[in-house]
Short mmCIF file of C-alpha atoms in Angstrom, two decimals:
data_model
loop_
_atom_site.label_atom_id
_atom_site.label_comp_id
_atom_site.label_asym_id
_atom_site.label_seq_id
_atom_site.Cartn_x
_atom_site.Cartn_y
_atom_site.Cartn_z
CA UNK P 1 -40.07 17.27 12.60
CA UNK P 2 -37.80 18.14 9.70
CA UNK P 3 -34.71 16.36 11.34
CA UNK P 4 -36.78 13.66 12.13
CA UNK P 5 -37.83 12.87 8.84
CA UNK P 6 -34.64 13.31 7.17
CA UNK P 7 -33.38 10.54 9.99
CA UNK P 8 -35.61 8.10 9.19
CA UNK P 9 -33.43 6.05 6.73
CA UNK P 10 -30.87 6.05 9.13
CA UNK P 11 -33.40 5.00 12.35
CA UNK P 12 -35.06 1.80 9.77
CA UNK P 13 -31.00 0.76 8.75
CA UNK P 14 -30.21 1.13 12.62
CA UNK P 15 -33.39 -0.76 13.93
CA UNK P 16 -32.98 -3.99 10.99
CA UNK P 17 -29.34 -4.23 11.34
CA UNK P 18 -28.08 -3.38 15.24
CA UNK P 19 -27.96 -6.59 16.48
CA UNK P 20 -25.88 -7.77 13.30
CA UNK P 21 -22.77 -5.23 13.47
CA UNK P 22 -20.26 -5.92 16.66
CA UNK P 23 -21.15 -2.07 17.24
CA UNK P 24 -23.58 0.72 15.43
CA UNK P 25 -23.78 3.69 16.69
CA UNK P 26 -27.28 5.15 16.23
CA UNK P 27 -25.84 8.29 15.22
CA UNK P 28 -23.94 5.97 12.45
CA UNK P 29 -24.90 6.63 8.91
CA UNK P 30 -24.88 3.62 6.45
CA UNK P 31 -26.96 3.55 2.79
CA UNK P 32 -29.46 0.39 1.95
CA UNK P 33 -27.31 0.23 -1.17
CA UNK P 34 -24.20 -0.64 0.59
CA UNK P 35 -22.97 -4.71 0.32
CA UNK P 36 -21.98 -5.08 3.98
CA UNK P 37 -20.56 -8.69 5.23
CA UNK P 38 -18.94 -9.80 8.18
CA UNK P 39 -21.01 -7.01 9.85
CA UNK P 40 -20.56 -9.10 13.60
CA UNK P 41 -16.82 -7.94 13.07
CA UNK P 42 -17.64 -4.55 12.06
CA UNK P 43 -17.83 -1.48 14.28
CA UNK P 44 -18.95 1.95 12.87
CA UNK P 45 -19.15 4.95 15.06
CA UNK P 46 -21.07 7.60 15.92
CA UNK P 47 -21.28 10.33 13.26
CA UNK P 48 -19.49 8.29 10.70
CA UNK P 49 -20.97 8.02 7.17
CA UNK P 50 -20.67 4.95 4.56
CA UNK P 51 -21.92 6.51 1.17
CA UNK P 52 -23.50 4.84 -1.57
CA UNK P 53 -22.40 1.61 -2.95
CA UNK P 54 -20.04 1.17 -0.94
CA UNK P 55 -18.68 -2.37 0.20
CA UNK P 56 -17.64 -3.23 3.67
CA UNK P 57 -16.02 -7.10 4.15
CA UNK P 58 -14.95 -8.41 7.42
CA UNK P 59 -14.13 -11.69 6.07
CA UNK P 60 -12.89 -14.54 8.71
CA UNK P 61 -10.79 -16.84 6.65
CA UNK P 62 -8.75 -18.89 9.35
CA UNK P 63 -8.12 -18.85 13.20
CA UNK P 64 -8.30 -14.47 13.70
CA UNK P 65 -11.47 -13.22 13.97
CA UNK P 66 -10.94 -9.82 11.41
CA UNK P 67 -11.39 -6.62 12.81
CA UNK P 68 -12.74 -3.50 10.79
CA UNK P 69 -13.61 -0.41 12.91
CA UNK P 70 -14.88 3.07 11.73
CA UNK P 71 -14.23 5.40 14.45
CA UNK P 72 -16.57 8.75 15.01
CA UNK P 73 -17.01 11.18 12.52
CA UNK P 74 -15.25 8.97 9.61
CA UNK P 75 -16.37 10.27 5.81
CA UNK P 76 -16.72 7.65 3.50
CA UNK P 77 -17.25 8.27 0.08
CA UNK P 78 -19.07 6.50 -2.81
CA UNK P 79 -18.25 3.04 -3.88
CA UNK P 80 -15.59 2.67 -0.99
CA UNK P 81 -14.22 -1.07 -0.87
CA UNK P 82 -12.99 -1.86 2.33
CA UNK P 83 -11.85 -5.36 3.43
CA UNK P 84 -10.01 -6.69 6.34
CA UNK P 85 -9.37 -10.61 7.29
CA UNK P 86 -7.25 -9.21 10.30
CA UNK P 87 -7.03 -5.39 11.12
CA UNK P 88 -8.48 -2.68 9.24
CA UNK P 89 -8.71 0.75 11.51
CA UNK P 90 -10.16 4.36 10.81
CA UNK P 91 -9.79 6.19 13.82
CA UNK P 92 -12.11 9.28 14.21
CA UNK P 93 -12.26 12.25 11.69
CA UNK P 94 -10.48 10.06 8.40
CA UNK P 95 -12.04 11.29 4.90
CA UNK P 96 -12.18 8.98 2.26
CA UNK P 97 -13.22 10.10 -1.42
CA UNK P 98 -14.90 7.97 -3.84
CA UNK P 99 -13.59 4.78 -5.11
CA UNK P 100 -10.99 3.93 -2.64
CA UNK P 101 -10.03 0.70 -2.14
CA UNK P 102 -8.96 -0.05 1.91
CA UNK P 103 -7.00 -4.07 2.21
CA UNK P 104 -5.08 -5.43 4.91
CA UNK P 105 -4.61 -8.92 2.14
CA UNK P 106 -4.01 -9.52 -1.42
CA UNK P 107 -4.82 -12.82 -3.54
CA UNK P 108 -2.00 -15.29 -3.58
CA UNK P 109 -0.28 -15.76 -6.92
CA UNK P 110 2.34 -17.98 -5.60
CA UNK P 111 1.05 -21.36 -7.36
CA UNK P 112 1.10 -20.74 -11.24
CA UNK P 113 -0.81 -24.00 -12.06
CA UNK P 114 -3.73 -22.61 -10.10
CA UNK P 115 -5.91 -19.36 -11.43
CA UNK P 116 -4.88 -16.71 -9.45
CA UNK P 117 -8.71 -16.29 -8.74
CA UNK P 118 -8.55 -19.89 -6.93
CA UNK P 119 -5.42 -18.94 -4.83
CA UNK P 120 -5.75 -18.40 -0.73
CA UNK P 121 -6.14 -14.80 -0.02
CA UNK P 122 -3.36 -13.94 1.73
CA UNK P 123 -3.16 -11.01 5.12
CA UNK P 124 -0.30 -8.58 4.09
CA UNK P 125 -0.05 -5.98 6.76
CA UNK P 126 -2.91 -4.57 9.48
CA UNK P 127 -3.83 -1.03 8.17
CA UNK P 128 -4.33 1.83 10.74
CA UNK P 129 -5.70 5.37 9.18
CA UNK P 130 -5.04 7.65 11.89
CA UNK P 131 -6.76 10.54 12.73
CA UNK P 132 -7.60 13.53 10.45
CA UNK P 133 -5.63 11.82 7.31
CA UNK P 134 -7.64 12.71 3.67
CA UNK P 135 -7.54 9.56 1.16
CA UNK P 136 -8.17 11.42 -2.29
CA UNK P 137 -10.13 9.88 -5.23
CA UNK P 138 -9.23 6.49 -6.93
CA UNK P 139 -6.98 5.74 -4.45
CA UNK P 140 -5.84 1.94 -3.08
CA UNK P 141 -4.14 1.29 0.31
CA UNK P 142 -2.81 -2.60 0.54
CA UNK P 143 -1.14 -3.21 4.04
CA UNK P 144 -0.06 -0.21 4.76
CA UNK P 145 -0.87 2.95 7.56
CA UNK P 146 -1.27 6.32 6.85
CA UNK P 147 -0.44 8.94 9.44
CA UNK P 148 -2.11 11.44 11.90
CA UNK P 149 -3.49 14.22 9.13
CA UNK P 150 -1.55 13.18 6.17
CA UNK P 151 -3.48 13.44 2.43
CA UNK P 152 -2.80 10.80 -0.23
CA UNK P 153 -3.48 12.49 -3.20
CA UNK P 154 -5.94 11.03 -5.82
CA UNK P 155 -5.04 7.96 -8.00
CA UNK P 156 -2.50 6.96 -5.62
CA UNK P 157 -1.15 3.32 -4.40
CA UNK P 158 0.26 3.33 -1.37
CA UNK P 159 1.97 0.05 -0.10
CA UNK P 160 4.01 1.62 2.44
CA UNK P 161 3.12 3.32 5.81
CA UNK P 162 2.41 6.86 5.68
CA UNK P 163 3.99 9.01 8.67
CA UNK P 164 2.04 11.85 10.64
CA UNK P 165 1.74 14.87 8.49
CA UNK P 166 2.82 14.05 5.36
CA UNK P 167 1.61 14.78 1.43
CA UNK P 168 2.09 11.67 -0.33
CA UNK P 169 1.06 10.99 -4.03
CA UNK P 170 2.28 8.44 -6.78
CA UNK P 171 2.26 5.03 -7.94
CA UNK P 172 4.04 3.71 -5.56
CA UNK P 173 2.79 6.84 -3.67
CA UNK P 174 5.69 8.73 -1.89
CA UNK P 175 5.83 11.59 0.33
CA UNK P 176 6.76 14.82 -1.25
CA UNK P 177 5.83 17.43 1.60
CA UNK P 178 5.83 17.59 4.89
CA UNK P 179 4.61 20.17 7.69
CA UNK P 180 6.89 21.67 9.83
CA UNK P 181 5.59 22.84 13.04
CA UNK P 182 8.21 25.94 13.69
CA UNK P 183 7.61 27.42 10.19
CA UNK P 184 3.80 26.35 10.46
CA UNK P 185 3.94 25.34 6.56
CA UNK P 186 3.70 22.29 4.61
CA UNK P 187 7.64 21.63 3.02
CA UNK P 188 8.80 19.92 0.24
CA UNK P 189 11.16 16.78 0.56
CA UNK P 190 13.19 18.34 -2.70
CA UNK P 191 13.13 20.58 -4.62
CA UNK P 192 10.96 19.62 -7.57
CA UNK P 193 7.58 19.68 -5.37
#
């Protein structure tokens, strides 16, 4: 009865908004408070969890129809903004902190007659996190992937891909360990990490 009660948020969220998301798991966990739009491109899986004030956009702005999938078990933290006009991807078991900001587009700033505010929003790069990577606190990811079980530490930008099993912190963020699989540690690229 206990388990049943503390699912009850979670069974009224799943019963008003089902038919709205492309896919919602009923074992899906998404907050009232969240700002959710697009949600008939937007797939969350089962175990995954959207935290408070958090904002999901799926936003269709010409011919592609924008993709943003959650896979299973995905942790997202507070105020998460997350916004794809082409291809945003968690696959299963990604951890997101609070106040991370997930893009696959920026605002065009091309034009400098026109407020940047008025400019097209333009698609940079599709963003894949892969499997088991952390995204630490405060950080932004703007067309870029990060790899199978690599952190980004906190406060980071990252604008370039990420590969499997990396450490990567900075503005720019850049890699500064990596694991090696015969010593079964995590390496630094030089010598000052």
């Amino acid at each position: 009865m206990i388990e049943y009660i503390k699912r009850m948020p979670n069974l009224l969220y799943f019963l008003f908004n089902f038919f709205s998301y492309k896919r919602l798991n009923i074992r899906a966990v998404v907050f009232f408070s969240n700002r959710v739009q697009g949600k008939k491109y937007i797939t969350i899986g089962r175990n995954s969890v959207v935290q408070r004030g958090s904002w999901l956009l799926a936003l269709k702005i010409d011919e592609y129809e924008p993709i943003l999938s959650i896979g299973e078990n995905c942790a997202i933290g507070d105020y998460a903004h997350i916004t794809s006009i082409r291809k945003v991807i968690f696959q299963n078991n990604v951890l997101l902190a609070n106040n991370v900001y997930v893009s696959d587009n920026l605002h065009g700033y091309d034009d400098i007659s026109i407020a940047i505010k008025d400019q097209p929003i333009k698609f940079k790069k599709e963003v894949v996190l892969q499997s088991g990577c952390w995204i630490g606190e405060n950080v932004c990811i703007i067309g870029a992937s990060v790899g199978k079980n690599s952190i980004v530490g906190a406060n980071s930008v990252v604008t370039n891909d990420i590969e499997d099993y990396c450490i990567a912190v900075g503005s720019p963020a850049k890699v500064i360990k990596r694991y090696d699989f015969l010593t079964k540690s995590w390496n630094p690229v030089n010598k000052n990490y």
